[in-house]
Amino acid sequence: NIALPANGVVVASSSAAYSGTINVYAQYIDPSAADISKTIPGSLAGISADGKNVILTSYAMMAVELESATGEKLQLKEGSEATLVFAVPAVAQSTAPTSIPLWYVDEKIGLWREEGTATKQGNQYTGKVKHFSFWNCDFSTSGVTLSMRLINTDQTPLVNTAVKLTRPGISWLNNITGYTDSLGQVSGLVPTNETLVMEVLDPCGTTLY
């Protein structure tokens, strides 16, 4: 659910007040869905409010965009807030905290940024946002950049090969896949102080190692 503030929408390019028809394009994203890695923008790497690199575990997610009747992009007026209501998937309801940080996608750097909080009411989170984007209800874990180089037994690099890392203690959004480059190298942000299961996959998704 989305509740817009009265007289709180402007034309994004000029910040001019807008009072016409508002077309709302919104999509709830279930973080427990099997195809979630193909749905979310980028990965679940983020920057916390205190500037730390973190890994996110999502409890609910939503994408929202506003347009005028003629297709102009609209945004919330500075100082205005909209209310978003997110459904918490069944698999996450028993562990969902009563209050959780909100995160949005910073499209300039492709990472999530922390901004605001949402409160659990029943099996939903309710939070206020100051602009529209992809919004995410997540708790965060400290992260570290993990780099590795994969080679064959003859010392040649494994090129364009999928490397999947899984967090055994998490029952949803528990894995991420990267691909090696021409030197067999792959890197990315992973949670610290956790045991991870690594799999090397062939083009059909079969585990090679």
mmCIF file of C-alpha atoms in Angstrom:
data_model
loop_
_atom_site.group_PDB
_atom_site.id
_atom_site.type_symbol
_atom_site.label_atom_id
_atom_site.label_comp_id
_atom_site.label_asym_id
_atom_site.label_seq_id
_atom_site.Cartn_x
_atom_site.Cartn_y
_atom_site.Cartn_z
ATOM 1 C CA ASN A 1 0.000 0.000 0.000
ATOM 2 C CA ILE A 2 1.138 3.551 -0.763
ATOM 3 C CA ALA A 3 -0.271 6.754 0.781
ATOM 4 C CA LEU A 4 0.779 10.027 -0.887
ATOM 5 C CA PRO A 5 0.837 13.329 1.052
ATOM 6 C CA ALA A 6 -1.607 16.071 0.074
ATOM 7 C CA ASN A 7 0.005 18.641 -2.269
ATOM 8 C CA GLY A 8 3.301 16.815 -1.830
ATOM 9 C CA VAL A 9 4.196 15.785 -5.400
ATOM 10 C CA VAL A 10 6.435 17.752 -7.783
ATOM 11 C CA VAL A 11 7.889 17.375 -11.267
ATOM 12 C CA ALA A 12 11.207 15.597 -10.709
ATOM 13 C CA SER A 13 13.198 17.584 -13.299
ATOM 14 C CA SER A 14 12.193 21.032 -12.057
ATOM 15 C CA SER A 15 10.707 20.567 -8.549
ATOM 16 C CA ALA A 16 7.667 22.498 -9.799
ATOM 17 C CA ALA A 17 4.421 21.748 -7.961
ATOM 18 C CA TYR A 18 2.220 19.160 -9.695
ATOM 19 C CA SER A 19 -1.542 18.832 -9.262
ATOM 20 C CA GLY A 20 -2.702 16.716 -12.203
ATOM 21 C CA THR A 21 -3.294 12.999 -12.644
ATOM 22 C CA ILE A 22 -0.636 10.842 -10.960
ATOM 23 C CA ASN A 23 0.143 7.437 -12.411
ATOM 24 C CA VAL A 24 1.618 5.184 -9.724
ATOM 25 C CA TYR A 25 3.782 2.266 -10.850
ATOM 26 C CA ALA A 26 4.503 0.003 -7.909
ATOM 27 C CA GLN A 27 5.609 -3.588 -7.481
ATOM 28 C CA TYR A 28 5.927 -5.572 -4.274
ATOM 29 C CA ILE A 29 9.029 -7.801 -4.321
ATOM 30 C CA ASP A 30 8.977 -10.968 -2.215
ATOM 31 C CA PRO A 31 12.508 -11.459 -0.837
ATOM 32 C CA SER A 32 11.794 -15.173 -0.277
ATOM 33 C CA ALA A 33 10.947 -15.807 -3.951
ATOM 34 C CA ALA A 34 13.117 -18.344 -5.764
ATOM 35 C CA ASP A 35 13.966 -15.858 -8.554
ATOM 36 C CA ILE A 36 14.752 -12.923 -6.247
ATOM 37 C CA SER A 37 18.333 -12.595 -7.547
ATOM 38 C CA LYS A 38 16.897 -11.773 -10.991
ATOM 39 C CA THR A 39 14.397 -9.265 -9.614
ATOM 40 C CA ILE A 40 16.304 -6.976 -7.288
ATOM 41 C CA PRO A 41 18.601 -4.237 -8.604
ATOM 42 C CA GLY A 42 22.235 -5.224 -8.086
ATOM 43 C CA SER A 43 23.126 -7.197 -4.979
ATOM 44 C CA LEU A 44 22.220 -6.782 -1.320
ATOM 45 C CA ALA A 45 25.347 -4.800 -0.526
ATOM 46 C CA GLY A 46 24.728 -1.503 1.207
ATOM 47 C CA ILE A 47 26.133 1.501 3.030
ATOM 48 C CA SER A 48 24.807 2.025 6.542
ATOM 49 C CA ALA A 49 23.889 5.399 8.016
ATOM 50 C CA ASP A 50 27.330 5.546 9.668
ATOM 51 C CA GLY A 51 29.111 4.879 6.353
ATOM 52 C CA LYS A 52 30.010 1.196 6.807
ATOM 53 C CA ASN A 53 29.883 -1.450 4.068
ATOM 54 C CA VAL A 54 27.253 -4.023 5.010
ATOM 55 C CA ILE A 55 25.374 -7.072 3.726
ATOM 56 C CA LEU A 56 21.568 -6.862 3.904
ATOM 57 C CA THR A 57 18.929 -9.453 4.770
ATOM 58 C CA SER A 58 15.588 -8.311 3.393
ATOM 59 C CA TYR A 59 12.217 -8.820 5.076
ATOM 60 C CA ALA A 60 10.185 -6.918 2.466
ATOM 61 C CA MET A 61 10.805 -4.854 -0.650
ATOM 62 C CA MET A 62 8.925 -2.537 -2.992
ATOM 63 C CA ALA A 63 9.626 -0.537 -6.167
ATOM 64 C CA VAL A 64 7.687 2.711 -6.660
ATOM 65 C CA GLU A 65 7.693 5.307 -9.432
ATOM 66 C CA LEU A 66 5.344 8.207 -10.156
ATOM 67 C CA GLU A 67 4.568 9.748 -13.544
ATOM 68 C CA SER A 68 2.279 12.466 -14.817
ATOM 69 C CA ALA A 69 -0.430 11.740 -17.385
ATOM 70 C CA THR A 70 2.080 12.739 -20.103
ATOM 71 C CA GLY A 71 4.890 10.538 -18.794
ATOM 72 C CA GLU A 72 6.897 13.125 -16.834
ATOM 73 C CA LYS A 73 8.727 11.632 -13.855
ATOM 74 C CA LEU A 74 7.335 12.866 -10.543
ATOM 75 C CA GLN A 75 8.811 12.846 -7.046
ATOM 76 C CA LEU A 76 7.875 13.859 -3.529
ATOM 77 C CA LYS A 77 8.258 17.513 -2.637
ATOM 78 C CA GLU A 78 11.147 18.311 -0.320
ATOM 79 C CA GLY A 79 9.899 18.021 3.252
ATOM 80 C CA SER A 80 7.009 15.711 2.310
ATOM 81 C CA GLU A 81 6.743 12.020 3.145
ATOM 82 C CA ALA A 82 4.758 9.125 1.748
ATOM 83 C CA THR A 83 3.741 6.046 3.733
ATOM 84 C CA LEU A 84 4.612 2.585 2.414
ATOM 85 C CA VAL A 85 3.172 -0.670 3.759
ATOM 86 C CA PHE A 86 5.163 -3.839 3.002
ATOM 87 C CA ALA A 87 3.960 -7.421 3.428
ATOM 88 C CA VAL A 88 6.398 -9.699 5.297
ATOM 89 C CA PRO A 89 6.682 -13.128 3.596
ATOM 90 C CA ALA A 90 5.554 -16.154 5.620
ATOM 91 C CA VAL A 91 9.073 -17.603 5.963
ATOM 92 C CA ALA A 92 10.322 -14.388 7.607
ATOM 93 C CA GLN A 93 7.425 -13.556 9.932
ATOM 94 C CA SER A 94 8.688 -15.446 12.986
ATOM 95 C CA THR A 95 12.036 -13.621 13.014
ATOM 96 C CA ALA A 96 10.933 -10.194 11.754
ATOM 97 C CA PRO A 97 11.974 -7.523 14.297
ATOM 98 C CA THR A 98 9.446 -4.980 15.572
ATOM 99 C CA SER A 99 11.493 -2.137 14.064
ATOM 100 C CA ILE A 100 13.785 -2.377 11.058
ATOM 101 C CA PRO A 101 15.882 0.068 9.001
ATOM 102 C CA LEU A 102 14.693 1.187 5.565
ATOM 103 C CA TRP A 103 17.098 1.225 2.614
ATOM 104 C CA TYR A 104 16.845 2.678 -0.909
ATOM 105 C CA VAL A 105 18.915 2.089 -4.046
ATOM 106 C CA ASP A 106 21.480 4.799 -4.754
ATOM 107 C CA GLU A 107 21.421 4.528 -8.556
ATOM 108 C CA LYS A 108 24.698 6.458 -8.925
ATOM 109 C CA ILE A 109 26.734 3.754 -7.183
ATOM 110 C CA GLY A 110 24.415 0.732 -7.375
ATOM 111 C CA LEU A 111 24.299 0.176 -3.586
ATOM 112 C CA TRP A 112 21.573 0.396 -0.969
ATOM 113 C CA ARG A 113 21.666 3.320 1.479
ATOM 114 C CA GLU A 114 20.062 3.377 4.908
ATOM 115 C CA GLU A 115 17.373 6.026 5.416
ATOM 116 C CA GLY A 116 14.594 5.805 7.981
ATOM 117 C CA THR A 117 12.870 2.926 9.763
ATOM 118 C CA ALA A 118 9.750 0.811 9.437
ATOM 119 C CA THR A 119 7.587 -0.609 12.232
ATOM 120 C CA LYS A 120 5.994 -4.052 12.260
ATOM 121 C CA GLN A 121 2.224 -4.163 12.598
ATOM 122 C CA GLY A 122 0.867 -7.694 12.333
ATOM 123 C CA ASN A 123 2.536 -9.245 9.285
ATOM 124 C CA GLN A 124 3.367 -5.911 7.652
ATOM 125 C CA TYR A 125 5.976 -3.169 7.935
ATOM 126 C CA THR A 126 4.914 0.483 7.744
ATOM 127 C CA GLY A 127 7.421 3.251 7.090
ATOM 128 C CA LYS A 128 7.665 6.796 5.763
ATOM 129 C CA VAL A 129 9.900 7.734 2.805
ATOM 130 C CA LYS A 130 11.003 11.099 1.402
ATOM 131 C CA HIS A 131 11.465 10.006 -2.224
ATOM 132 C CA PHE A 132 10.625 7.099 -4.481
ATOM 133 C CA SER A 133 12.950 4.345 -5.600
ATOM 134 C CA PHE A 134 13.382 0.689 -4.673
ATOM 135 C CA TRP A 135 12.745 0.508 -0.914
ATOM 136 C CA ASN A 136 13.838 -2.367 1.277
ATOM 137 C CA CYS A 137 13.249 -3.407 4.920
ATOM 138 C CA ASP A 138 16.516 -4.997 6.075
ATOM 139 C CA PHE A 139 18.767 -5.736 8.983
ATOM 140 C CA SER A 140 22.453 -5.451 8.181
ATOM 141 C CA THR A 141 25.573 -7.506 8.825
ATOM 142 C CA SER A 142 29.112 -6.149 8.615
ATOM 143 C CA GLY A 143 30.779 -7.030 5.317
ATOM 144 C CA VAL A 144 34.249 -7.607 3.923
ATOM 145 C CA THR A 145 35.444 -7.838 0.322
ATOM 146 C CA LEU A 146 36.327 -11.410 -0.591
ATOM 147 C CA SER A 147 38.563 -11.930 -3.646
ATOM 148 C CA MET A 148 39.610 -15.247 -5.138
ATOM 149 C CA ARG A 149 41.214 -16.686 -8.271
ATOM 150 C CA LEU A 150 40.026 -19.994 -9.688
ATOM 151 C CA ILE A 151 42.344 -22.172 -11.775
ATOM 152 C CA ASN A 152 42.203 -25.591 -13.404
ATOM 153 C CA THR A 153 44.587 -28.405 -12.403
ATOM 154 C CA ASP A 154 46.788 -27.370 -15.345
ATOM 155 C CA GLN A 155 47.046 -23.848 -13.832
ATOM 156 C CA THR A 156 44.907 -22.207 -16.545
ATOM 157 C CA PRO A 157 42.248 -19.813 -15.207
ATOM 158 C CA LEU A 158 38.573 -20.744 -14.996
ATOM 159 C CA VAL A 159 37.075 -18.024 -17.194
ATOM 160 C CA ASN A 160 33.471 -16.727 -17.033
ATOM 161 C CA THR A 161 32.624 -19.340 -14.427
ATOM 162 C CA ALA A 162 29.841 -18.971 -11.855
ATOM 163 C CA VAL A 163 30.865 -19.013 -8.192
ATOM 164 C CA LYS A 164 27.970 -19.326 -5.738
ATOM 165 C CA LEU A 165 28.256 -18.524 -2.025
ATOM 166 C CA THR A 166 25.508 -19.665 0.360
ATOM 167 C CA ARG A 167 24.805 -18.632 3.972
ATOM 168 C CA PRO A 168 23.582 -21.876 5.613
ATOM 169 C CA GLY A 169 22.004 -20.113 8.608
ATOM 170 C CA ILE A 170 19.590 -18.023 6.501
ATOM 171 C CA SER A 171 16.482 -19.595 4.954
ATOM 172 C CA TRP A 172 15.803 -16.949 2.292
ATOM 173 C CA LEU A 173 17.951 -14.586 0.247
ATOM 174 C CA ASN A 174 20.797 -16.809 1.380
ATOM 175 C CA ASN A 175 23.082 -16.916 -1.650
ATOM 176 C CA ILE A 176 24.810 -14.786 -4.252
ATOM 177 C CA THR A 177 26.563 -15.690 -7.493
ATOM 178 C CA GLY A 178 29.500 -13.948 -9.179
ATOM 179 C CA TYR A 179 31.403 -14.720 -12.384
ATOM 180 C CA THR A 180 35.138 -14.981 -12.898
ATOM 181 C CA ASP A 181 36.906 -12.669 -15.341
ATOM 182 C CA SER A 182 39.508 -13.506 -18.005
ATOM 183 C CA LEU A 183 42.099 -14.158 -15.273
ATOM 184 C CA GLY A 184 39.792 -16.414 -13.254
ATOM 185 C CA GLN A 185 39.262 -13.708 -10.622
ATOM 186 C CA VAL A 186 36.027 -12.873 -8.822
ATOM 187 C CA SER A 187 35.333 -10.636 -5.837
ATOM 188 C CA GLY A 188 32.471 -9.145 -3.873
ATOM 189 C CA LEU A 189 31.147 -8.162 -0.467
ATOM 190 C CA VAL A 190 30.329 -11.034 1.926
ATOM 191 C CA PRO A 191 29.274 -11.114 5.600
ATOM 192 C CA THR A 192 32.040 -11.282 8.174
ATOM 193 C CA ASN A 193 32.423 -14.046 10.775
ATOM 194 C CA GLU A 194 30.079 -16.477 9.020
ATOM 195 C CA THR A 195 30.664 -19.904 7.523
ATOM 196 C CA LEU A 196 29.878 -19.795 3.788
ATOM 197 C CA VAL A 197 29.433 -22.700 1.385
ATOM 198 C CA MET A 198 31.146 -22.156 -1.974
ATOM 199 C CA GLU A 199 30.096 -23.901 -5.191
ATOM 200 C CA VAL A 200 31.667 -23.603 -8.635
ATOM 201 C CA LEU A 201 28.993 -24.117 -11.319
ATOM 202 C CA ASP A 202 29.054 -25.103 -14.980
ATOM 203 C CA PRO A 203 26.954 -23.171 -17.575
ATOM 204 C CA CYS A 204 23.960 -25.435 -16.831
ATOM 205 C CA GLY A 205 24.116 -24.735 -13.099
ATOM 206 C CA THR A 206 25.546 -28.126 -12.148
ATOM 207 C CA THR A 207 28.033 -28.078 -9.271
ATOM 208 C CA LEU A 208 31.582 -28.796 -10.428
ATOM 209 C CA TYR A 209 33.216 -28.232 -7.047
#
